[in-house]
Amino acid sequence: MKIAIIGSGYVGLVTGACFAQVGHEVICVDNDERKVKALNNGKIPIYEPGLEQLVLRNVAARRLQFTGSIEYGVDKSEVVFIAVPTPAQGDGSVDLTYIEQVAREIAIVLKEYRVIVDKSTVPVKTAEKVADTIRRYNKVNVDFDVVSNPEFLREGCAVTDLMEPDRIVIGSNSERALAIMDKVYEPFLAPIMVTDVNSAELIKHAANSFLALKISYINALSAICEATGADIEKVAEGIGADKRIGRSFLNAGLGYGGSCFPKDIAAFIAISEQIGEPFHLLREVQRINQRQRERFLKRLRDTLWVLKEKRIAVWGLTFKPHTDDVRSSVAIDLVNDFIREGAHVTAYDPKGNHRVQELDLCPGVHLSNSALEAVQDAEALVLATEWPEFGDVDLTEVRHRMHTPIVFDGRNLFDPATMRDLGFQYFGIGRA
């Protein structure tokens, strides 16, 4: 198939590279000339395991190319995916400016039938607005269909998620469009769920909100474990063994962050209120998530007494491991909390240091080149992101380098008994 993907950000680039890998001819379109030039020169703007190899391999095979021209992409393709940003607005609703702009640009250059696919995460009824916009601005009344095909990519394993998906959701009432989408996804061995467009759009927001609910549930439970002397890890194991519940997303920690969950939950709340069916449960999910960080901060203050002038080491800055994404990262929020209270913060992240530096997200932080360097003379260590390399660090050397061996494990990476045997004063989440 000949496919255009408008938007070469996280979703667009991963989708384009994976489609090319299975044999489609893919044109990725982006209005950032520097990004297009960099991608054509083999420079990948984000870190995602396996992505760089896929891009380089398929550019070399001429199955993947990058351009700044929407007209070129639409003319040369049978299917046009829209994968542009949908940022949050102040009230939590979604800013659809980029979607509307792309729909207008497609309409202006559309000369013959195309399937237009909403890949970006959008509120329900967006596909209808896209179709209305294309009809309004296309002066020659070209036939087309708009399809909803939400993405379910997890940063850190997005390539695997796209190549081996749990399911593929396609929302459309057009047999012609569905036949074409079947060809697009024919190489992927996964069940295809065909729904109406509105249901497909709701599935993405509903799925992310439910996963966030699981995280907030286990975090609320962690507070009860701390108050009663129970172990949240054992409780989560017991709950997760029930097949109706499952163990995934039942890991107590500092709360969810990143570019999806906070934005999608806020958007779903705004959507529900706009249609007159307020989703009050999700408001509590947000509150629990905020309280989790506040509880963690209180534990630090109770232990260290005064944070001013304290030397605090922080391991992890990205919102999760295996990515360089620092958007809405709880780790970043914590670092800034420490700095505001006058602490001297030294931080290290295997992939996120450069992002923090280039975006100036933590003014006053000192960025180290290694985990061991970060803990030198520290009075406390905070583990904020569970990168595997932190579990492999020589803890005896960490103990030796620290001024006072106090560890606040925000992701329950370490075993409490082992840490105490090594001489650390150890605090986890929901663990005695």
Coordinates of C-alpha atoms in Angstrom, one line a residue:
M1 CA 0.0 0.0 0.0
K2 CA 1.0 3.6 -0.5
I3 CA 0.6 5.5 2.7
A4 CA 1.1 9.1 3.9
I5 CA 1.4 10.0 7.5
I6 CA 1.0 13.6 8.4
G7 CA 3.0 14.4 11.5
S8 CA 6.4 12.9 12.2
G9 CA 6.3 13.1 16.0
Y10 CA 6.3 10.1 18.3
V11 CA 3.2 8.4 16.9
G12 CA 3.7 9.3 13.3
L13 CA 7.3 8.3 13.1
V14 CA 6.9 4.9 14.9
T15 CA 3.8 4.1 12.8
G16 CA 5.6 5.1 9.5
A17 CA 8.7 3.1 10.3
C18 CA 6.6 0.0 11.2
F19 CA 4.4 0.3 8.2
A20 CA 7.5 0.5 6.0
Q21 CA 9.0 -2.5 7.7
V22 CA 6.0 -4.7 6.7
G23 CA 6.4 -3.7 3.0
H24 CA 4.2 -0.6 2.6
E25 CA 5.6 2.5 0.8
V26 CA 5.4 5.3 3.4
I27 CA 5.7 9.1 3.1
C28 CA 6.0 10.9 6.4
V29 CA 5.0 14.6 6.2
D30 CA 6.1 17.2 8.7
N31 CA 6.0 21.0 8.6
D32 CA 9.3 21.3 10.6
E33 CA 11.9 21.6 7.9
R34 CA 14.8 20.9 10.2
K35 CA 13.1 17.7 11.4
V36 CA 12.5 16.6 7.8
K37 CA 16.1 17.3 6.9
A38 CA 17.4 15.5 10.0
L39 CA 15.3 12.4 9.3
N40 CA 16.3 12.2 5.7
N41 CA 19.9 12.3 7.0
G42 CA 19.3 9.5 9.4
K43 CA 19.0 11.5 12.6
I44 CA 16.2 10.4 14.9
P45 CA 14.7 13.1 17.1
I46 CA 13.4 10.8 19.8
Y47 CA 14.8 7.7 21.7
E48 CA 12.6 4.6 21.4
P49 CA 14.2 1.1 21.5
G50 CA 14.5 -0.3 18.0
L51 CA 13.2 2.8 16.2
E52 CA 16.4 4.1 14.8
Q53 CA 17.3 0.8 13.1
L54 CA 13.8 0.6 11.6
V55 CA 14.0 4.1 10.1
L56 CA 17.5 3.7 8.7
R57 CA 16.7 0.3 7.2
N58 CA 13.6 1.4 5.5
V59 CA 15.0 4.7 4.3
A60 CA 17.8 2.7 2.7
A61 CA 15.3 0.4 1.1
R62 CA 13.3 3.4 -0.2
R63 CA 10.1 2.3 1.5
L64 CA 10.2 5.3 3.9
Q65 CA 10.8 8.9 3.0
F66 CA 10.2 12.3 4.6
T67 CA 8.9 15.5 3.1
G68 CA 7.4 18.9 4.1
S69 CA 4.7 18.7 1.4
I70 CA 1.2 17.6 2.3
E71 CA 0.3 17.8 -1.4
Y72 CA 3.0 15.4 -2.3
G73 CA 2.0 13.0 0.4
V74 CA -1.7 13.1 -0.5
D75 CA -1.1 12.8 -4.2
K76 CA 1.2 9.7 -3.9
S77 CA -0.8 7.8 -1.3
E78 CA -4.0 5.7 -1.1
V79 CA -4.4 6.2 2.7
V80 CA -3.6 9.4 4.6
F81 CA -3.0 9.1 8.4
I82 CA -3.3 12.2 10.6
A83 CA -0.9 12.0 13.5
V84 CA -0.4 15.5 14.6
P85 CA -0.3 16.8 18.2
T86 CA -3.5 17.3 20.2
P87 CA -2.3 19.3 23.2
A88 CA -4.3 20.0 26.3
Q89 CA -5.9 23.4 26.9
G90 CA -6.1 25.2 30.2
D91 CA -9.5 23.6 31.1
G92 CA -8.4 20.1 30.2
S93 CA -10.1 20.0 26.8
V94 CA -8.2 19.1 23.7
D95 CA -6.8 21.7 21.3
L96 CA -7.8 20.5 17.9
T97 CA -6.1 23.3 16.0
Y98 CA -3.6 21.1 14.3
I99 CA -6.2 18.5 13.3
E100 CA -8.4 21.2 11.7
Q101 CA -5.5 22.8 9.9
V102 CA -4.4 19.5 8.4
A103 CA -8.0 18.7 7.4
R104 CA -8.1 22.0 5.5
E105 CA -4.8 21.4 3.8
I106 CA -5.8 17.9 2.8
A107 CA -9.1 19.3 1.4
I108 CA -7.3 21.9 -0.7
V109 CA -5.0 19.3 -2.4
L110 CA -7.4 16.4 -2.6
K111 CA -8.0 15.4 -6.2
E112 CA -9.3 11.8 -6.0
Y113 CA -10.7 9.3 -3.5
R114 CA -8.6 8.8 -0.3
V115 CA -9.1 7.2 3.1
I116 CA -8.3 9.8 5.7
V117 CA -7.4 8.2 9.1
D118 CA -7.5 9.9 12.5
K119 CA -4.5 8.4 14.3
S120 CA -4.1 11.1 16.8
T121 CA -5.9 10.8 20.2
V122 CA -9.0 13.0 19.7
P123 CA -12.4 13.5 21.4
V124 CA -15.4 11.6 20.2
K125 CA -17.1 13.3 17.2
T126 CA -13.8 14.6 15.8
A127 CA -14.0 12.4 12.7
E128 CA -17.3 14.1 11.9
K129 CA -15.7 17.5 12.2
V130 CA -12.8 16.4 10.0
A131 CA -15.2 15.2 7.3
D132 CA -17.2 18.4 7.5
T133 CA -14.0 20.5 7.1
I134 CA -12.8 18.5 4.1
R135 CA -16.2 18.8 2.4
R136 CA -16.2 22.6 3.1
Y137 CA -12.8 23.3 1.7
N138 CA -12.6 20.8 -1.1
K139 CA -13.9 22.8 -4.1
V140 CA -14.2 19.8 -6.5
N141 CA -16.4 17.6 -4.3
V142 CA -14.0 14.6 -4.3
D143 CA -15.2 11.5 -2.6
F144 CA -13.4 10.4 0.5
D145 CA -13.9 8.6 3.8
V146 CA -12.7 9.5 7.3
V147 CA -11.8 6.6 9.6
S148 CA -10.8 6.4 13.2
N149 CA -7.9 4.2 14.0
P150 CA -6.6 5.0 17.5
E151 CA -3.0 4.2 18.5
F152 CA -2.2 2.1 21.6
L153 CA 1.5 2.7 21.8
R154 CA 3.4 2.6 25.1
E155 CA 6.6 4.6 25.1
G156 CA 9.6 2.3 25.7
C157 CA 8.0 -0.6 23.7
A158 CA 6.1 1.2 21.0
V159 CA 7.8 -0.7 18.1
T160 CA 6.7 -4.0 19.6
D161 CA 3.2 -2.7 20.4
L162 CA 2.7 -1.7 16.8
M163 CA 4.3 -4.8 15.2
E164 CA 2.5 -7.1 17.6
P165 CA -0.7 -5.3 18.8
D166 CA -3.3 -6.7 21.1
R167 CA -6.0 -5.5 18.8
I168 CA -6.4 -3.0 15.9
V169 CA -9.5 -0.8 16.2
I170 CA -11.0 0.6 13.0
G171 CA -14.0 2.9 13.2
S172 CA -15.9 3.3 9.9
N173 CA -19.3 2.6 8.3
S174 CA -17.8 2.6 4.8
E175 CA -17.2 -0.8 3.2
R176 CA -14.9 0.8 0.7
A177 CA -12.7 2.3 3.5
L178 CA -12.8 -0.9 5.6
A179 CA -11.5 -2.9 2.6
I180 CA -8.6 -0.6 2.2
M181 CA -7.8 -0.6 5.9
D182 CA -7.8 -4.4 5.9
K183 CA -5.1 -4.2 3.3
V184 CA -3.1 -1.8 5.4
Y185 CA -3.2 -4.1 8.4
E186 CA -3.1 -7.4 6.6
P187 CA 0.6 -8.0 7.5
F188 CA -0.1 -7.6 11.2
L189 CA -1.3 -10.8 12.9
A190 CA -3.8 -9.3 15.3
P191 CA -7.5 -9.2 15.7
I192 CA -9.2 -6.3 14.0
M193 CA -12.2 -4.8 15.8
V194 CA -14.5 -2.9 13.4
T195 CA -16.8 -0.3 15.1
D196 CA -18.6 2.8 14.3
V197 CA -16.4 5.9 14.3
N198 CA -17.7 7.4 17.6
S199 CA -17.0 4.1 19.4
A200 CA -13.5 3.9 18.1
E201 CA -12.7 7.4 19.3
L202 CA -14.1 6.6 22.7
I203 CA -12.1 3.4 23.1
K204 CA -8.8 5.2 23.4
H205 CA -9.8 7.7 26.1
A206 CA -11.7 5.0 27.9
A207 CA -8.7 2.6 27.9
N208 CA -6.2 5.1 29.1
S209 CA -8.5 6.3 31.8
F210 CA -9.1 2.8 33.1
L211 CA -5.4 2.1 33.2
A212 CA -4.8 5.3 35.1
L213 CA -7.7 4.3 37.5
K214 CA -5.8 1.0 38.2
I215 CA -2.6 3.0 39.0
S216 CA -4.5 5.4 41.3
Y217 CA -6.3 2.5 43.0
I218 CA -3.0 0.7 43.9
N219 CA -1.5 4.0 45.0
A220 CA -4.4 4.7 47.3
L221 CA -4.1 1.2 48.7
S222 CA -0.4 1.8 49.3
A223 CA -1.3 4.5 51.9
I224 CA -3.4 1.9 53.7
C225 CA -0.5 -0.6 53.6
E226 CA 1.8 2.0 55.1
A227 CA -0.6 2.7 57.9
T228 CA -1.2 -0.9 58.8
G229 CA 2.2 -2.5 58.2
A230 CA 1.1 -4.5 55.1
D231 CA 3.2 -4.9 52.0
I232 CA 1.7 -3.4 48.9
E233 CA 3.8 -5.7 46.7
K234 CA 2.2 -8.8 48.3
V235 CA -1.2 -7.2 48.2
A236 CA -0.8 -6.4 44.5
E237 CA 0.4 -9.9 43.8
G238 CA -2.6 -11.3 45.5
I239 CA -5.0 -9.0 43.7
G240 CA -3.4 -9.5 40.3
A241 CA -3.5 -13.3 40.5
D242 CA -7.2 -12.9 39.9
K243 CA -7.6 -13.4 36.1
R244 CA -10.5 -10.9 36.1
I245 CA -8.1 -8.2 37.4
G246 CA -4.6 -9.0 36.2
R247 CA -1.2 -7.8 37.6
S248 CA -0.4 -5.1 35.0
F249 CA -0.7 -1.5 36.1
L250 CA -0.8 -2.5 39.8
N251 CA 2.6 -1.2 40.7
A252 CA 2.6 1.3 43.5
G253 CA 4.8 4.3 43.0
L254 CA 4.9 8.1 42.6
G255 CA 1.9 8.2 40.3
Y256 CA 1.4 8.3 36.5
G257 CA 2.8 11.0 34.2
G258 CA 3.9 11.3 30.6
S259 CA 2.3 12.8 27.6
C260 CA -0.8 10.5 27.5
F261 CA -2.4 9.7 30.8
P262 CA -2.7 13.2 32.4
K263 CA -3.8 14.7 29.1
D264 CA -6.3 11.9 28.1
I265 CA -7.9 11.8 31.6
A266 CA -8.4 15.6 31.6
A267 CA -9.8 15.4 28.1
F268 CA -12.2 12.6 29.0
I269 CA -13.4 14.6 32.0
A270 CA -13.9 17.6 29.8
I271 CA -15.7 15.5 27.1
S272 CA -18.1 14.0 29.7
E273 CA -18.9 17.4 31.2
Q274 CA -19.6 18.9 27.7
I275 CA -22.1 16.2 26.9
G276 CA -23.8 16.5 30.3
E277 CA -22.6 13.3 31.9
P278 CA -19.8 14.2 34.3
F279 CA -17.3 11.5 35.0
H280 CA -16.7 12.2 38.7
L281 CA -14.7 9.0 39.3
L282 CA -11.9 10.4 37.0
R283 CA -11.7 13.5 39.1
E284 CA -10.8 11.3 42.1
V285 CA -8.2 9.5 40.0
Q286 CA -6.5 12.8 39.4
R287 CA -6.7 13.7 43.1
I288 CA -5.1 10.4 44.2
N289 CA -2.3 10.9 41.6
Q290 CA -1.5 14.3 43.0
R291 CA -1.7 13.2 46.6
Q292 CA 0.8 10.4 45.9
R293 CA 3.5 12.9 45.2
E294 CA 2.6 15.0 48.2
R295 CA 2.7 11.9 50.4
F296 CA 6.2 11.1 49.1
L297 CA 7.3 14.7 49.8
K298 CA 6.0 14.5 53.3
R299 CA 8.0 11.3 53.9
L300 CA 11.1 13.2 52.9
R301 CA 10.4 16.2 55.0
D302 CA 9.5 14.0 58.0
T303 CA 12.8 12.1 57.7
L304 CA 15.2 14.9 56.6
W305 CA 13.4 17.5 58.7
V306 CA 14.5 20.5 56.6
L307 CA 15.3 20.2 52.9
K308 CA 17.0 23.6 52.6
E309 CA 20.8 23.0 51.9
K310 CA 20.3 19.3 51.9
R311 CA 22.2 17.4 49.1
I312 CA 19.7 15.2 47.4
A313 CA 20.5 12.8 44.6
V314 CA 17.8 11.8 42.1
W315 CA 17.9 8.8 39.9
G316 CA 15.6 9.1 36.9
L317 CA 14.1 12.1 35.2
T318 CA 12.0 10.6 32.4
F319 CA 8.4 9.7 33.2
K320 CA 9.1 6.0 32.7
P321 CA 12.2 3.9 31.6
H322 CA 13.2 3.2 28.1
T323 CA 12.3 6.6 26.7
D324 CA 13.8 10.1 26.7
D325 CA 10.4 11.7 27.2
V326 CA 10.2 14.0 30.2
R327 CA 6.8 15.5 29.5
S328 CA 4.6 15.6 32.7
S329 CA 7.2 13.6 34.5
V330 CA 6.7 13.1 38.2
A331 CA 10.4 13.0 38.6
I332 CA 10.8 16.5 37.1
D333 CA 8.1 17.8 39.5
L334 CA 9.9 16.3 42.4
V335 CA 13.2 17.8 41.5
N336 CA 11.6 21.2 41.2
D337 CA 9.9 20.7 44.6
F338 CA 13.3 20.0 46.2
I339 CA 14.9 23.0 44.5
R340 CA 12.1 25.3 45.6
E341 CA 12.7 24.2 49.2
G342 CA 16.4 25.1 48.9
A343 CA 17.9 21.7 48.4
H344 CA 21.0 21.1 46.3
V345 CA 19.9 18.5 43.7
T346 CA 22.1 16.3 41.6
A347 CA 20.2 14.1 39.1
Y348 CA 21.0 11.4 36.5
D349 CA 18.9 9.8 33.8
P350 CA 20.3 7.3 31.2
K351 CA 18.4 9.0 28.3
G352 CA 16.7 12.1 29.7
N353 CA 19.6 14.4 30.8
H354 CA 19.8 16.1 27.4
R355 CA 16.0 16.7 27.3
V356 CA 16.0 18.4 30.7
Q357 CA 19.0 20.5 29.7
E358 CA 17.7 21.6 26.3
L359 CA 14.2 22.4 27.7
D360 CA 15.5 24.0 30.9
L361 CA 13.0 22.0 32.9
C362 CA 14.9 22.1 36.3
P363 CA 16.7 25.4 36.7
G364 CA 19.4 24.8 39.4
V365 CA 19.7 21.1 39.1
H366 CA 23.2 19.6 38.5
L367 CA 23.1 16.8 35.9
S368 CA 25.5 13.9 36.5
N369 CA 27.0 11.5 34.0
S370 CA 26.4 8.4 36.0
A371 CA 24.3 7.0 38.9
L372 CA 27.4 6.7 41.1
E373 CA 28.5 10.2 40.4
A374 CA 25.1 11.6 41.3
V375 CA 25.2 10.1 44.8
Q376 CA 28.6 11.4 45.8
D377 CA 28.2 13.0 49.2
A378 CA 24.4 12.9 49.0
E379 CA 22.4 13.1 52.2
A380 CA 19.5 11.3 50.5
L381 CA 18.9 9.3 47.3
V382 CA 15.5 9.4 45.6
L383 CA 14.8 6.8 43.0
A384 CA 12.2 8.4 40.7
T385 CA 12.3 6.3 37.5
E386 CA 12.9 2.5 37.5
W387 CA 15.6 2.3 34.9
P388 CA 17.0 -1.3 34.9
E389 CA 20.5 0.0 35.2
F390 CA 19.7 1.4 38.7
G391 CA 19.0 -2.2 39.8
D392 CA 22.4 -3.2 38.6
V393 CA 24.4 -0.5 40.5
D394 CA 26.8 -1.6 43.1
L395 CA 24.9 -0.7 46.2
T396 CA 27.9 -1.1 48.5
E397 CA 29.6 1.5 46.5
V398 CA 26.5 3.7 46.7
R399 CA 26.5 3.3 50.5
H400 CA 30.2 4.2 50.6
R401 CA 29.8 7.4 48.5
M402 CA 26.8 8.8 50.3
H403 CA 27.2 11.2 53.2
T404 CA 24.1 9.7 54.9
P405 CA 22.7 6.5 53.4
I406 CA 19.0 7.3 53.2
V407 CA 17.1 6.0 50.2
F408 CA 13.6 6.9 49.2
D409 CA 12.5 4.4 46.6
G410 CA 9.6 5.9 44.6
R411 CA 9.2 2.8 42.4
N412 CA 9.9 -0.1 44.8
L413 CA 12.8 -1.2 42.7
F414 CA 14.9 -2.4 45.7
D415 CA 14.2 -5.1 48.3
P416 CA 13.7 -3.5 51.7
A417 CA 15.5 -6.2 53.7
T418 CA 18.5 -6.2 51.4
M419 CA 18.8 -2.4 51.6
R420 CA 18.7 -2.4 55.4
D421 CA 21.2 -5.3 55.6
L422 CA 23.5 -3.1 53.5
G423 CA 23.2 -0.3 56.0
F424 CA 20.7 2.0 54.3
Q425 CA 17.8 3.7 55.9
Y426 CA 15.2 2.7 53.3
F427 CA 11.7 4.0 52.5
G428 CA 9.6 2.4 49.8
I429 CA 6.0 3.0 48.7
G430 CA 3.4 1.0 50.7
R431 CA 6.0 -1.1 52.4
A432 CA 6.8 -1.4 56.1

